[in-house]
mmCIF file of C-alpha atoms and ligand atoms in Angstrom:
data_model
loop_
_atom_site.group_PDB
_atom_site.id
_atom_site.type_symbol
_atom_site.label_atom_id
_atom_site.label_comp_id
_atom_site.label_asym_id
_atom_site.label_seq_id
_atom_site.Cartn_x
_atom_site.Cartn_y
_atom_site.Cartn_z
ATOM 1 C CA MET A 176 3.262 -36.253 -29.343
ATOM 2 C CA ILE A 177 3.680 -34.022 -26.376
ATOM 3 C CA ASP A 178 0.900 -31.552 -25.719
ATOM 4 C CA ALA A 179 1.628 -27.924 -26.599
ATOM 5 C CA LEU A 180 1.025 -27.266 -22.901
ATOM 6 C CA LEU A 181 3.722 -29.136 -20.957
ATOM 7 C CA PRO A 182 1.674 -31.786 -19.161
ATOM 8 C CA THR A 183 2.984 -31.511 -15.602
ATOM 9 C CA TYR A 184 -0.506 -31.195 -14.101
ATOM 10 C CA ALA A 185 -3.201 -33.869 -13.740
ATOM 11 C CA ARG A 186 -6.028 -31.458 -14.465
ATOM 12 C CA ALA A 187 -9.692 -32.116 -13.727
ATOM 13 C CA PRO A 188 -12.019 -31.955 -16.764
ATOM 14 C CA LEU A 189 -13.417 -28.549 -15.799
ATOM 15 C CA THR A 190 -13.127 -25.196 -17.538
ATOM 16 C CA PHE A 191 -14.404 -22.211 -15.657
ATOM 17 C CA VAL A 192 -15.406 -19.079 -17.478
ATOM 18 C CA LYS A 193 -16.573 -16.926 -14.577
ATOM 19 C CA GLY A 194 -16.256 -16.622 -10.827
ATOM 20 C CA GLN A 195 -18.441 -14.768 -8.364
ATOM 21 C CA GLY A 196 -17.935 -14.889 -4.609
ATOM 22 C CA SER A 197 -17.498 -18.536 -3.606
ATOM 23 C CA TRP A 198 -18.845 -19.871 -6.904
ATOM 24 C CA LEU A 199 -17.231 -20.825 -10.208
ATOM 25 C CA THR A 200 -19.216 -21.273 -13.422
ATOM 26 C CA GLU A 201 -18.577 -23.285 -16.590
ATOM 27 C CA ALA A 202 -19.562 -22.146 -20.091
ATOM 28 C CA ASP A 203 -22.811 -24.165 -19.970
ATOM 29 C CA GLY A 204 -23.844 -22.357 -16.781
ATOM 30 C CA ARG A 205 -23.033 -25.197 -14.326
ATOM 31 C CA ARG A 206 -22.060 -23.717 -10.967
ATOM 32 C CA TYR A 207 -19.567 -25.145 -8.491
ATOM 33 C CA LEU A 208 -19.116 -24.236 -4.845
ATOM 34 C CA ASP A 209 -15.409 -23.502 -4.515
ATOM 35 C CA LEU A 210 -14.186 -24.886 -1.182
ATOM 36 C CA GLY A 211 -10.567 -24.833 -2.386
ATOM 37 C CA ALA A 212 -10.232 -21.190 -3.479
ATOM 38 C CA GLY A 213 -7.422 -21.849 -5.954
ATOM 39 C CA ILE A 214 -5.507 -23.720 -3.199
ATOM 40 C CA GLY A 215 -5.984 -21.070 -0.551
ATOM 41 C CA VAL A 216 -5.525 -18.093 -2.848
ATOM 42 C CA ASN A 217 -8.905 -16.406 -3.362
ATOM 43 C CA ALA A 218 -9.472 -15.344 0.241
ATOM 44 C CA LEU A 219 -11.984 -12.738 -0.929
ATOM 45 C CA GLY A 220 -13.516 -15.132 -3.428
ATOM 46 C CA HIS A 221 -13.912 -14.401 -7.118
ATOM 47 C CA GLY A 222 -14.806 -11.077 -8.709
ATOM 48 C CA HIS A 223 -14.727 -9.095 -5.450
ATOM 49 C CA PRO A 224 -15.887 -5.572 -6.415
ATOM 50 C CA ALA A 225 -13.274 -3.716 -4.330
ATOM 51 C CA LEU A 226 -10.471 -5.764 -5.881
ATOM 52 C CA VAL A 227 -11.842 -5.404 -9.399
ATOM 53 C CA ALA A 228 -11.969 -1.638 -8.795
ATOM 54 C CA ALA A 229 -8.397 -1.521 -7.427
ATOM 55 C CA LEU A 230 -7.117 -3.651 -10.304
ATOM 56 C CA THR A 231 -8.833 -1.719 -13.072
ATOM 57 C CA GLU A 232 -7.887 1.649 -11.607
ATOM 58 C CA GLN A 233 -4.232 0.668 -11.306
ATOM 59 C CA ALA A 234 -4.216 -1.066 -14.711
ATOM 60 C CA ALA A 235 -5.610 2.048 -16.342
ATOM 61 C CA THR A 236 -2.954 4.190 -14.643
ATOM 62 C CA LEU A 237 0.278 2.188 -14.611
ATOM 63 C CA TRP A 238 0.887 -1.513 -14.234
ATOM 64 C CA HIS A 239 4.623 -2.081 -14.543
ATOM 65 C CA THR A 240 7.676 0.114 -14.365
ATOM 66 C CA SER A 241 10.723 -1.565 -12.826
ATOM 67 C CA ASN A 242 12.462 -1.931 -9.524
ATOM 68 C CA LEU A 243 14.994 0.444 -11.066
ATOM 69 C CA TYR A 244 12.548 3.172 -9.995
ATOM 70 C CA GLN A 245 10.509 4.183 -6.970
ATOM 71 C CA ILE A 246 7.226 2.278 -6.683
ATOM 72 C CA PRO A 247 4.965 4.033 -4.160
ATOM 73 C CA GLN A 248 2.347 1.218 -4.252
ATOM 74 C CA GLN A 249 5.053 -1.266 -3.242
ATOM 75 C CA ALA A 250 6.417 0.983 -0.484
ATOM 76 C CA ALA A 251 2.894 1.488 0.877
ATOM 77 C CA LEU A 252 2.233 -2.271 0.944
ATOM 78 C CA ALA A 253 5.546 -2.914 2.688
ATOM 79 C CA ALA A 254 4.694 -0.266 5.308
ATOM 80 C CA ARG A 255 1.312 -1.951 5.918
ATOM 81 C CA LEU A 256 2.912 -5.368 6.368
ATOM 82 C CA VAL A 257 5.535 -3.934 8.705
ATOM 83 C CA ASP A 258 2.738 -2.323 10.756
ATOM 84 C CA GLU A 259 0.793 -5.584 10.944
ATOM 85 C CA THR A 260 3.698 -7.905 11.785
ATOM 86 C CA PHE A 261 6.985 -8.376 13.664
ATOM 87 C CA ALA A 262 8.877 -7.523 10.473
ATOM 88 C CA ASP A 263 10.971 -4.409 9.876
ATOM 89 C CA THR A 264 11.291 -4.856 6.140
ATOM 90 C CA VAL A 265 9.722 -6.713 3.203
ATOM 91 C CA PHE A 266 10.897 -7.913 -0.219
ATOM 92 C CA PHE A 267 8.236 -8.671 -2.836
ATOM 93 C CA THR A 268 8.409 -11.687 -5.129
ATOM 94 C CA ASN A 269 6.022 -13.262 -7.646
ATOM 95 C CA SER A 270 5.395 -16.483 -5.753
ATOM 96 C CA GLY A 271 5.757 -18.369 -2.502
ATOM 97 C CA THR A 272 8.655 -20.371 -3.874
ATOM 98 C CA GLU A 273 10.667 -17.247 -4.536
ATOM 99 C CA ALA A 274 9.856 -15.884 -1.087
ATOM 100 C CA CYS A 275 11.196 -19.115 0.494
ATOM 101 C CA GLU A 276 14.191 -19.039 -1.821
ATOM 102 C CA LEU A 277 15.046 -15.555 -0.613
ATOM 103 C CA ALA A 278 14.647 -16.561 3.031
ATOM 104 C CA ILE A 279 17.223 -19.307 2.337
ATOM 105 C CA LYS A 280 19.597 -16.928 0.556
ATOM 106 C CA MET A 281 19.231 -14.348 3.306
ATOM 107 C CA THR A 282 20.033 -16.936 5.974
ATOM 108 C CA ARG A 283 23.252 -17.849 4.208
ATOM 109 C CA ARG A 284 24.252 -14.255 3.689
ATOM 110 C CA TYR A 285 23.494 -13.355 7.312
ATOM 111 C CA TRP A 286 25.893 -16.001 8.641
ATOM 112 C CA HIS A 287 28.431 -15.267 5.911
ATOM 113 C CA ASP A 288 28.579 -11.639 6.964
ATOM 114 C CA LEU A 289 29.099 -12.678 10.584
ATOM 115 C CA GLY A 290 32.111 -14.692 9.426
ATOM 116 C CA GLU A 291 30.421 -18.024 10.217
ATOM 117 C CA THR A 292 30.667 -19.438 6.727
ATOM 118 C CA ASP A 293 30.173 -23.043 7.886
ATOM 119 C CA ARG A 294 26.725 -22.268 9.254
ATOM 120 C CA VAL A 295 24.777 -23.253 6.188
ATOM 121 C CA GLU A 296 22.359 -25.927 7.382
ATOM 122 C CA ILE A 297 18.659 -25.210 7.498
ATOM 123 C CA ILE A 298 16.480 -27.618 9.438
ATOM 124 C CA THR A 299 13.143 -28.527 7.846
ATOM 125 C CA PHE A 300 10.497 -31.117 8.707
ATOM 126 C CA GLU A 301 9.019 -34.187 7.083
ATOM 127 C CA GLY A 302 5.789 -33.281 5.286
ATOM 128 C CA ALA A 303 6.983 -29.738 4.600
ATOM 129 C CA PHE A 304 6.416 -27.928 1.336
ATOM 130 C CA HIS A 305 8.463 -24.881 0.411
ATOM 131 C CA GLY A 306 8.100 -24.749 -3.365
ATOM 132 C CA ARG A 307 9.420 -26.404 -6.509
ATOM 133 C CA SER A 308 12.629 -24.501 -7.258
ATOM 134 C CA ALA A 309 15.976 -26.234 -6.765
ATOM 135 C CA ALA A 310 16.244 -24.844 -3.231
ATOM 136 C CA GLY A 311 12.527 -25.403 -2.620
ATOM 137 C CA ILE A 312 12.629 -29.130 -3.396
ATOM 138 C CA ALA A 313 15.810 -29.580 -1.381
ATOM 139 C CA ALA A 314 14.101 -27.879 1.565
ATOM 140 C CA THR A 315 10.913 -29.887 1.045
ATOM 141 C CA GLY A 316 12.956 -33.057 0.866
ATOM 142 C CA SER A 317 10.279 -35.606 -0.053
ATOM 143 C CA GLU A 318 10.981 -38.392 -2.553
ATOM 144 C CA LYS A 319 7.990 -37.239 -4.621
ATOM 145 C CA MET A 320 9.431 -33.759 -4.981
ATOM 146 C CA THR A 321 13.105 -34.642 -5.434
ATOM 147 C CA HIS A 322 13.075 -37.886 -7.473
ATOM 148 C CA GLY A 323 15.278 -37.535 -10.539
ATOM 149 C CA PHE A 324 16.404 -34.026 -9.710
ATOM 150 C CA ALA A 325 19.724 -34.865 -8.041
ATOM 151 C CA PRO A 326 22.142 -33.467 -7.184
ATOM 152 C CA LEU A 327 20.052 -31.515 -4.713
ATOM 153 C CA LEU A 328 21.157 -28.197 -3.290
ATOM 154 C CA PRO A 329 23.062 -29.085 -0.124
ATOM 155 C CA GLY A 330 22.460 -27.453 3.238
ATOM 156 C CA PHE A 331 19.146 -28.963 4.399
ATOM 157 C CA VAL A 332 18.581 -31.348 7.268
ATOM 158 C CA GLN A 333 15.147 -32.886 7.350
ATOM 159 C CA LEU A 334 13.719 -34.098 10.657
ATOM 160 C CA PRO A 335 10.607 -36.116 11.521
ATOM 161 C CA PHE A 336 7.554 -34.014 12.387
ATOM 162 C CA GLY A 337 7.239 -33.529 16.161
ATOM 163 C CA ASP A 338 10.393 -35.455 17.195
ATOM 164 C CA HIS A 339 11.918 -33.255 19.908
ATOM 165 C CA ASP A 340 14.898 -35.528 20.549
ATOM 166 C CA ALA A 341 15.822 -35.591 16.869
ATOM 167 C CA LEU A 342 15.657 -31.812 16.862
ATOM 168 C CA SER A 343 17.976 -31.357 19.832
ATOM 169 C CA ALA A 344 20.437 -33.846 18.352
ATOM 170 C CA ALA A 345 20.379 -32.119 14.952
ATOM 171 C CA ILE A 346 21.558 -28.722 16.206
ATOM 172 C CA THR A 347 25.275 -28.344 15.522
ATOM 173 C CA ASN A 348 27.686 -25.500 14.880
ATOM 174 C CA LYS A 349 26.645 -25.786 11.222
ATOM 175 C CA THR A 350 22.985 -25.043 11.911
ATOM 176 C CA ALA A 351 21.868 -21.718 10.491
ATOM 177 C CA ALA A 352 18.071 -21.674 10.745
ATOM 178 C CA ILE A 353 14.860 -23.607 11.291
ATOM 179 C CA LEU A 354 12.297 -23.378 8.494
ATOM 180 C CA ILE A 355 8.760 -24.520 9.279
ATOM 181 C CA GLU A 356 5.118 -24.047 8.304
ATOM 182 C CA PRO A 357 3.192 -23.316 11.539
ATOM 183 C CA ILE A 358 0.420 -25.353 9.916
ATOM 184 C CA GLN A 359 1.610 -27.729 7.223
ATOM 185 C CA GLY A 360 -0.482 -27.324 4.094
ATOM 186 C CA GLU A 361 0.564 -29.847 1.437
ATOM 187 C CA GLY A 362 1.720 -32.157 4.244
ATOM 188 C CA GLY A 363 -1.886 -32.748 5.311
ATOM 189 C CA ILE A 364 -3.017 -29.694 7.343
ATOM 190 C CA ARG A 365 -0.942 -30.532 10.398
ATOM 191 C CA ALA A 366 -0.711 -27.743 12.967
ATOM 192 C CA VAL A 367 2.477 -27.487 14.988
ATOM 193 C CA PRO A 368 1.385 -27.251 18.647
ATOM 194 C CA ASP A 369 2.021 -23.924 20.356
ATOM 195 C CA GLN A 370 4.404 -25.481 22.847
ATOM 196 C CA CYS A 371 6.520 -26.943 20.016
ATOM 197 C CA LEU A 372 6.713 -23.558 18.319
ATOM 198 C CA LYS A 373 7.831 -22.131 21.681
ATOM 199 C CA GLY A 374 10.451 -24.865 21.897
ATOM 200 C CA LEU A 375 11.720 -23.940 18.432
ATOM 201 C CA ARG A 376 11.863 -20.287 19.414
ATOM 202 C CA ASP A 377 13.866 -21.159 22.535
ATOM 203 C CA ILE A 378 16.337 -23.259 20.551
ATOM 204 C CA CYS A 379 16.760 -20.494 17.988
ATOM 205 C CA ASP A 380 17.303 -17.913 20.733
ATOM 206 C CA GLU A 381 19.779 -20.115 22.563
ATOM 207 C CA HIS A 382 21.894 -20.711 19.445
ATOM 208 C CA GLY A 383 21.219 -17.445 17.613
ATOM 209 C CA LEU A 384 19.472 -19.294 14.745
ATOM 210 C CA LEU A 385 16.878 -17.764 12.457
ATOM 211 C CA LEU A 386 13.329 -18.998 12.941
ATOM 212 C CA ILE A 387 11.609 -18.861 9.549
ATOM 213 C CA PHE A 388 7.844 -19.398 9.290
ATOM 214 C CA ASP A 389 6.533 -20.314 5.870
ATOM 215 C CA GLU A 390 3.054 -18.769 5.930
ATOM 216 C CA VAL A 391 2.565 -18.959 2.174
ATOM 217 C CA GLN A 392 -0.512 -21.132 2.689
ATOM 218 C CA CYS A 393 -1.555 -20.540 6.297
ATOM 219 C CA GLY A 394 -1.047 -16.754 6.377
ATOM 220 C CA ARG A 395 -3.335 -13.864 5.439
ATOM 221 C CA GLY A 396 -6.281 -14.713 7.626
ATOM 222 C CA ARG A 397 -6.684 -18.299 6.473
ATOM 223 C CA THR A 398 -6.497 -19.735 9.985
ATOM 224 C CA GLY A 399 -8.141 -16.879 11.934
ATOM 225 C CA PRO A 400 -5.716 -14.060 12.722
ATOM 226 C CA LEU A 401 -4.017 -12.200 9.854
ATOM 227 C CA PHE A 402 -0.982 -14.480 10.261
ATOM 228 C CA ALA A 403 -0.884 -17.959 11.770
ATOM 229 C CA TYR A 404 1.972 -17.027 14.130
ATOM 230 C CA GLN A 405 -0.401 -14.562 15.790
ATOM 231 C CA HIS A 406 -2.401 -17.446 17.295
ATOM 232 C CA ASP A 407 0.394 -18.120 19.698
ATOM 233 C CA SER A 408 3.040 -16.301 21.619
ATOM 234 C CA VAL A 409 5.811 -17.239 19.203
ATOM 235 C CA THR A 410 7.202 -14.680 16.792
ATOM 236 C CA PRO A 411 9.492 -15.717 13.932
ATOM 237 C CA ASP A 412 12.464 -13.742 12.580
ATOM 238 C CA VAL A 413 11.414 -14.268 8.989
ATOM 239 C CA MET A 414 8.073 -15.036 7.352
ATOM 240 C CA THR A 415 7.240 -15.939 3.772
ATOM 241 C CA LEU A 416 3.890 -15.103 2.168
ATOM 242 C CA ALA A 417 2.152 -15.495 -1.202
ATOM 243 C CA LYS A 418 -1.145 -17.154 -2.201
ATOM 244 C CA ALA A 419 -3.822 -14.892 -0.640
ATOM 245 C CA LEU A 420 -1.497 -11.874 -0.578
ATOM 246 C CA GLY A 421 -2.829 -10.803 -3.991
ATOM 247 C CA ASN A 422 -6.022 -12.904 -4.056
ATOM 248 C CA GLY A 423 -4.840 -14.328 -7.390
ATOM 249 C CA ILE A 424 -2.636 -11.531 -8.680
ATOM 250 C CA PRO A 425 0.825 -13.144 -8.487
ATOM 251 C CA ILE A 426 2.704 -11.643 -5.558
ATOM 252 C CA GLY A 427 4.714 -13.080 -2.687
ATOM 253 C CA ALA A 428 6.741 -11.542 0.098
ATOM 254 C CA MET A 429 9.589 -12.228 2.447
ATOM 255 C CA CYS A 430 9.166 -10.318 5.691
ATOM 256 C CA ALA A 431 12.165 -10.086 8.046
ATOM 257 C CA THR A 432 13.680 -8.311 11.002
ATOM 258 C CA GLU A 433 16.265 -5.635 10.322
ATOM 259 C CA ARG A 434 18.945 -7.634 12.094
ATOM 260 C CA HIS A 435 18.674 -10.497 9.621
ATOM 261 C CA ALA A 436 17.768 -8.589 6.478
ATOM 262 C CA ALA A 437 20.598 -6.079 6.795
ATOM 263 C CA ALA A 438 22.856 -8.543 4.960
ATOM 264 C CA LEU A 439 20.795 -8.020 1.798
ATOM 265 C CA THR A 440 22.425 -4.858 0.514
ATOM 266 C CA PRO A 441 21.813 -3.336 -2.949
ATOM 267 C CA GLY A 442 22.636 -5.820 -5.700
ATOM 268 C CA THR A 443 22.348 -8.939 -3.542
ATOM 269 C CA HIS A 444 18.827 -9.794 -4.730
ATOM 270 C CA GLY A 445 16.243 -8.577 -7.211
ATOM 271 C CA SER A 446 13.206 -9.338 -9.349
ATOM 272 C CA THR A 447 11.855 -7.987 -12.633
ATOM 273 C CA PHE A 448 8.192 -8.191 -11.705
ATOM 274 C CA GLY A 449 8.237 -8.526 -7.906
ATOM 275 C CA GLY A 450 5.935 -5.942 -6.301
ATOM 276 C CA ASN A 451 5.105 -4.057 -9.476
ATOM 277 C CA PRO A 452 2.479 -1.285 -9.206
ATOM 278 C CA LEU A 453 -0.386 -3.536 -10.315
ATOM 279 C CA ALA A 454 0.375 -6.423 -7.951
ATOM 280 C CA ALA A 455 1.160 -4.126 -5.029
ATOM 281 C CA ALA A 456 -2.027 -2.059 -5.477
ATOM 282 C CA CYS A 457 -4.117 -5.242 -5.569
ATOM 283 C CA ALA A 458 -2.418 -6.695 -2.488
ATOM 284 C CA THR A 459 -3.067 -3.478 -0.570
ATOM 285 C CA ALA A 460 -6.716 -3.610 -1.586
ATOM 286 C CA VAL A 461 -6.877 -7.211 -0.265
ATOM 287 C CA LEU A 462 -5.399 -6.092 3.045
ATOM 288 C CA ASP A 463 -7.869 -3.192 3.256
ATOM 289 C CA GLU A 464 -10.800 -5.556 2.781
ATOM 290 C CA LEU A 465 -9.472 -8.134 5.223
ATOM 291 C CA ILE A 466 -8.931 -5.615 7.999
ATOM 292 C CA GLU A 467 -10.919 -2.400 7.492
ATOM 293 C CA GLY A 468 -13.578 -4.208 5.464
ATOM 294 C CA GLY A 469 -14.132 -6.546 8.420
ATOM 295 C CA VAL A 470 -13.685 -9.776 6.438
ATOM 296 C CA LEU A 471 -11.273 -11.229 9.009
ATOM 297 C CA ASP A 472 -13.586 -10.488 11.915
ATOM 298 C CA ARG A 473 -16.571 -12.044 10.184
ATOM 299 C CA ALA A 474 -14.526 -15.022 8.956
ATOM 300 C CA ARG A 475 -13.480 -16.136 12.440
ATOM 301 C CA GLU A 476 -16.910 -17.305 13.430
ATOM 302 C CA VAL A 477 -17.506 -19.074 10.089
ATOM 303 C CA GLY A 478 -14.083 -20.753 10.387
ATOM 304 C CA GLU A 479 -15.095 -22.147 13.773
ATOM 305 C CA TYR A 480 -18.402 -23.262 12.308
ATOM 306 C CA LEU A 481 -16.583 -25.136 9.542
ATOM 307 C CA GLY A 482 -14.459 -26.865 12.199
ATOM 308 C CA THR A 483 -17.509 -27.899 14.223
ATOM 309 C CA LYS A 484 -19.267 -29.274 11.165
ATOM 310 C CA LEU A 485 -16.211 -31.269 10.056
ATOM 311 C CA ALA A 486 -15.780 -32.684 13.556
ATOM 312 C CA ALA A 487 -19.440 -33.749 13.467
ATOM 313 C CA ILE A 488 -18.893 -35.540 10.138
ATOM 314 C CA ALA A 489 -15.842 -37.279 11.610
ATOM 315 C CA SER A 490 -17.858 -38.517 14.569
ATOM 316 C CA ARG A 491 -20.783 -39.631 12.385
ATOM 317 C CA CYS A 492 -18.502 -41.512 9.956
ATOM 318 C CA PRO A 493 -15.906 -43.270 12.141
ATOM 319 C CA GLU A 494 -15.540 -46.087 9.631
ATOM 320 C CA GLN A 495 -14.462 -43.746 6.866
ATOM 321 C CA VAL A 496 -12.920 -40.755 8.672
ATOM 322 C CA VAL A 497 -9.840 -40.842 10.916
ATOM 323 C CA GLU A 498 -10.151 -37.269 12.156
ATOM 324 C CA ALA A 499 -11.035 -33.656 11.415
ATOM 325 C CA ARG A 500 -8.282 -31.110 11.972
ATOM 326 C CA GLY A 501 -6.988 -27.649 11.097
ATOM 327 C CA ARG A 502 -7.823 -24.082 12.004
ATOM 328 C CA GLY A 503 -10.082 -21.354 10.660
ATOM 329 C CA HIS A 504 -10.545 -21.744 6.917
ATOM 330 C CA LEU A 505 -7.690 -24.243 6.519
ATOM 331 C CA ARG A 506 -9.005 -27.635 7.543
ATOM 332 C CA ALA A 507 -8.927 -31.291 6.641
ATOM 333 C CA LEU A 508 -10.718 -34.572 6.963
ATOM 334 C CA GLU A 509 -8.300 -37.472 7.070
ATOM 335 C CA LEU A 510 -9.962 -40.514 5.554
ATOM 336 C CA ARG A 511 -9.010 -44.158 5.857
ATOM 337 C CA GLU A 512 -8.924 -44.545 2.054
ATOM 338 C CA PRO A 513 -7.510 -42.420 -0.797
ATOM 339 C CA VAL A 514 -9.739 -39.446 -1.563
ATOM 340 C CA ALA A 515 -9.168 -38.950 -5.318
ATOM 341 C CA ASP A 516 -12.431 -40.672 -6.349
ATOM 342 C CA LEU A 517 -14.360 -38.937 -3.606
ATOM 343 C CA ILE A 518 -13.141 -35.558 -4.892
ATOM 344 C CA ASP A 519 -14.314 -36.488 -8.423
ATOM 345 C CA ARG A 520 -17.749 -37.512 -7.132
ATOM 346 C CA CYS A 521 -18.141 -34.279 -5.133
ATOM 347 C CA ARG A 522 -17.165 -32.341 -8.237
ATOM 348 C CA GLU A 523 -19.883 -34.127 -10.209
ATOM 349 C CA GLU A 524 -22.313 -32.826 -7.580
ATOM 350 C CA GLY A 525 -20.984 -29.265 -7.930
ATOM 351 C CA VAL A 526 -18.643 -29.077 -4.929
ATOM 352 C CA LEU A 527 -14.892 -28.449 -5.285
ATOM 353 C CA VAL A 528 -12.543 -29.719 -2.574
ATOM 354 C CA ILE A 529 -8.870 -30.488 -2.875
ATOM 355 C CA GLN A 530 -6.399 -33.097 -1.748
ATOM 356 C CA ALA A 531 -3.440 -32.664 0.612
ATOM 357 C CA GLY A 532 -1.869 -36.129 0.538
ATOM 358 C CA ALA A 533 -3.497 -39.360 -0.626
ATOM 359 C CA ASN A 534 -6.075 -39.673 2.171
ATOM 360 C CA ILE A 535 -6.615 -36.042 3.086
ATOM 361 C CA LEU A 536 -9.523 -33.883 1.967
ATOM 362 C CA ARG A 537 -8.427 -30.276 2.277
ATOM 363 C CA PHE A 538 -10.812 -27.376 2.819
ATOM 364 C CA ALA A 539 -9.482 -23.914 2.011
ATOM 365 C CA PRO A 540 -12.633 -21.985 1.079
ATOM 366 C CA PRO A 541 -12.768 -18.243 0.512
ATOM 367 C CA LEU A 542 -12.933 -16.357 3.825
ATOM 368 C CA ILE A 543 -16.233 -14.904 2.606
ATOM 369 C CA VAL A 544 -17.940 -18.307 2.397
ATOM 370 C CA THR A 545 -21.207 -18.379 4.376
ATOM 371 C CA ARG A 546 -22.551 -20.916 6.866
ATOM 372 C CA GLU A 547 -25.265 -21.824 4.381
ATOM 373 C CA MET A 548 -22.707 -22.611 1.682
ATOM 374 C CA ILE A 549 -20.712 -24.697 4.133
ATOM 375 C CA ASP A 550 -23.883 -26.625 5.011
ATOM 376 C CA GLU A 551 -24.640 -27.147 1.331
ATOM 377 C CA GLY A 552 -21.105 -28.285 0.449
ATOM 378 C CA LEU A 553 -20.628 -30.523 3.465
ATOM 379 C CA ALA A 554 -23.992 -32.243 2.913
ATOM 380 C CA VAL A 555 -22.698 -33.397 -0.489
ATOM 381 C CA ILE A 556 -19.315 -34.388 0.926
ATOM 382 C CA GLU A 557 -20.789 -36.379 3.819
ATOM 383 C CA ARG A 558 -23.164 -38.180 1.494
ATOM 384 C CA GLN A 559 -20.267 -39.090 -0.800
ATOM 385 C CA ILE A 560 -18.103 -40.204 2.122
ATOM 386 C CA LYS A 561 -20.882 -42.527 3.264
ATOM 387 C CA SER A 562 -21.449 -43.904 -0.239
HETATM 388 N N1 PLP B 57 5.248 -22.761 0.801
HETATM 389 C C1 PLP B 57 4.066 -23.297 1.109
HETATM 390 C C2 PLP B 57 3.732 -23.569 2.545
HETATM 391 C C3 PLP B 57 3.134 -23.594 0.105
HETATM 392 O O1 PLP B 57 1.957 -24.143 0.432
HETATM 393 C C4 PLP B 57 3.478 -23.303 -1.233
HETATM 394 C C5 PLP B 57 2.542 -23.633 -2.321
HETATM 395 O O2 PLP B 57 1.614 -24.401 -2.165
HETATM 396 C C6 PLP B 57 4.731 -22.741 -1.509
HETATM 397 C C7 PLP B 57 5.588 -22.479 -0.476
HETATM 398 C C8 PLP B 57 5.108 -22.412 -2.911
HETATM 399 O O3 PLP B 57 4.362 -21.315 -3.351
HETATM 400 P P1 PLP B 57 4.136 -21.013 -4.902
HETATM 401 O O4 PLP B 57 3.376 -22.137 -5.486
HETATM 402 O O5 PLP B 57 3.410 -19.686 -4.914
HETATM 403 O O6 PLP B 57 5.493 -20.851 -5.512
#
């Protein structure tokens, strides 16, 4: 008989009852060092006092009204994101998938309003992940994500990662946009080199295409700067966010330039929950801590430290490890063998890491993780790699 809880997840046999900082605790008191942070969500760790205060204050005051009414917390968060980014305007969603979905809808509407109704193709890349909705899986394109879900939403052209010739050949008078993660998350923590991002920007400028960066996983300080695009000189036209935006309170965002977002007039899109007072107040508190609270500044050095330590493991274990890669607090060790058992063994020793593809160990710890915790966690992981 099917479980009351639809069994779409292969869950680990762990039940946490409390979280504090970078640690999670089970009912019997066993503690685990959380180097996955809810898949890159808990940037400020668990139980952060400033976030608990913001949440409880807002919950005690007002947590949901409706987007039928003014929501000052949402307007304030949008203004902060506009200040911090290239964007002129922001729409709030409940998840990364919905933010990507809106970026896709907006692209279509933009070209529709220009009278170019054939321009409906969005270019994406092998290894991408843009969510599990009908548009999300079509954009993601992998067999794993799309198997059995045909017919897929048309309008996506998927190209190999890093194949410049394929890209040039794929641009036609049907191309509407390029959608890319500056650092692929689920695809194995693969950073797109700066010069390739510049190339994409040039192509988009030449043909008037939208350049959409999916920063759902790599944004919000995870790779160093507040947004991954700020590493380089390339600015997108549209950016999607979620995960660490609310540190676990469900909220996502689509940030866009006025030129492209102007097609989304009243009635063209909406959400019941998106950006409600509770979620928006929490997301603003996260931003306050990241910037004014100095978390981002302090995290940079620890992110580099994590990179150095992973590179050292890679060079000490050449028989097991192909390479260490990634940026800031979003990193990976690519192993020569599948990592599922290794992850189980680390868990038994109290260290949580996550997978990003069969052979990839992904590290997405809270930005508040310390050097000492990294040392402690990586000692376990290296020992398990060697065993
Ligand atoms: N885009 C990227 C790059 C992601 O990593 C994810 C989730 O892992 C999504 C979109 C989908 O976000 P969500 O699970 O919040 O719907």
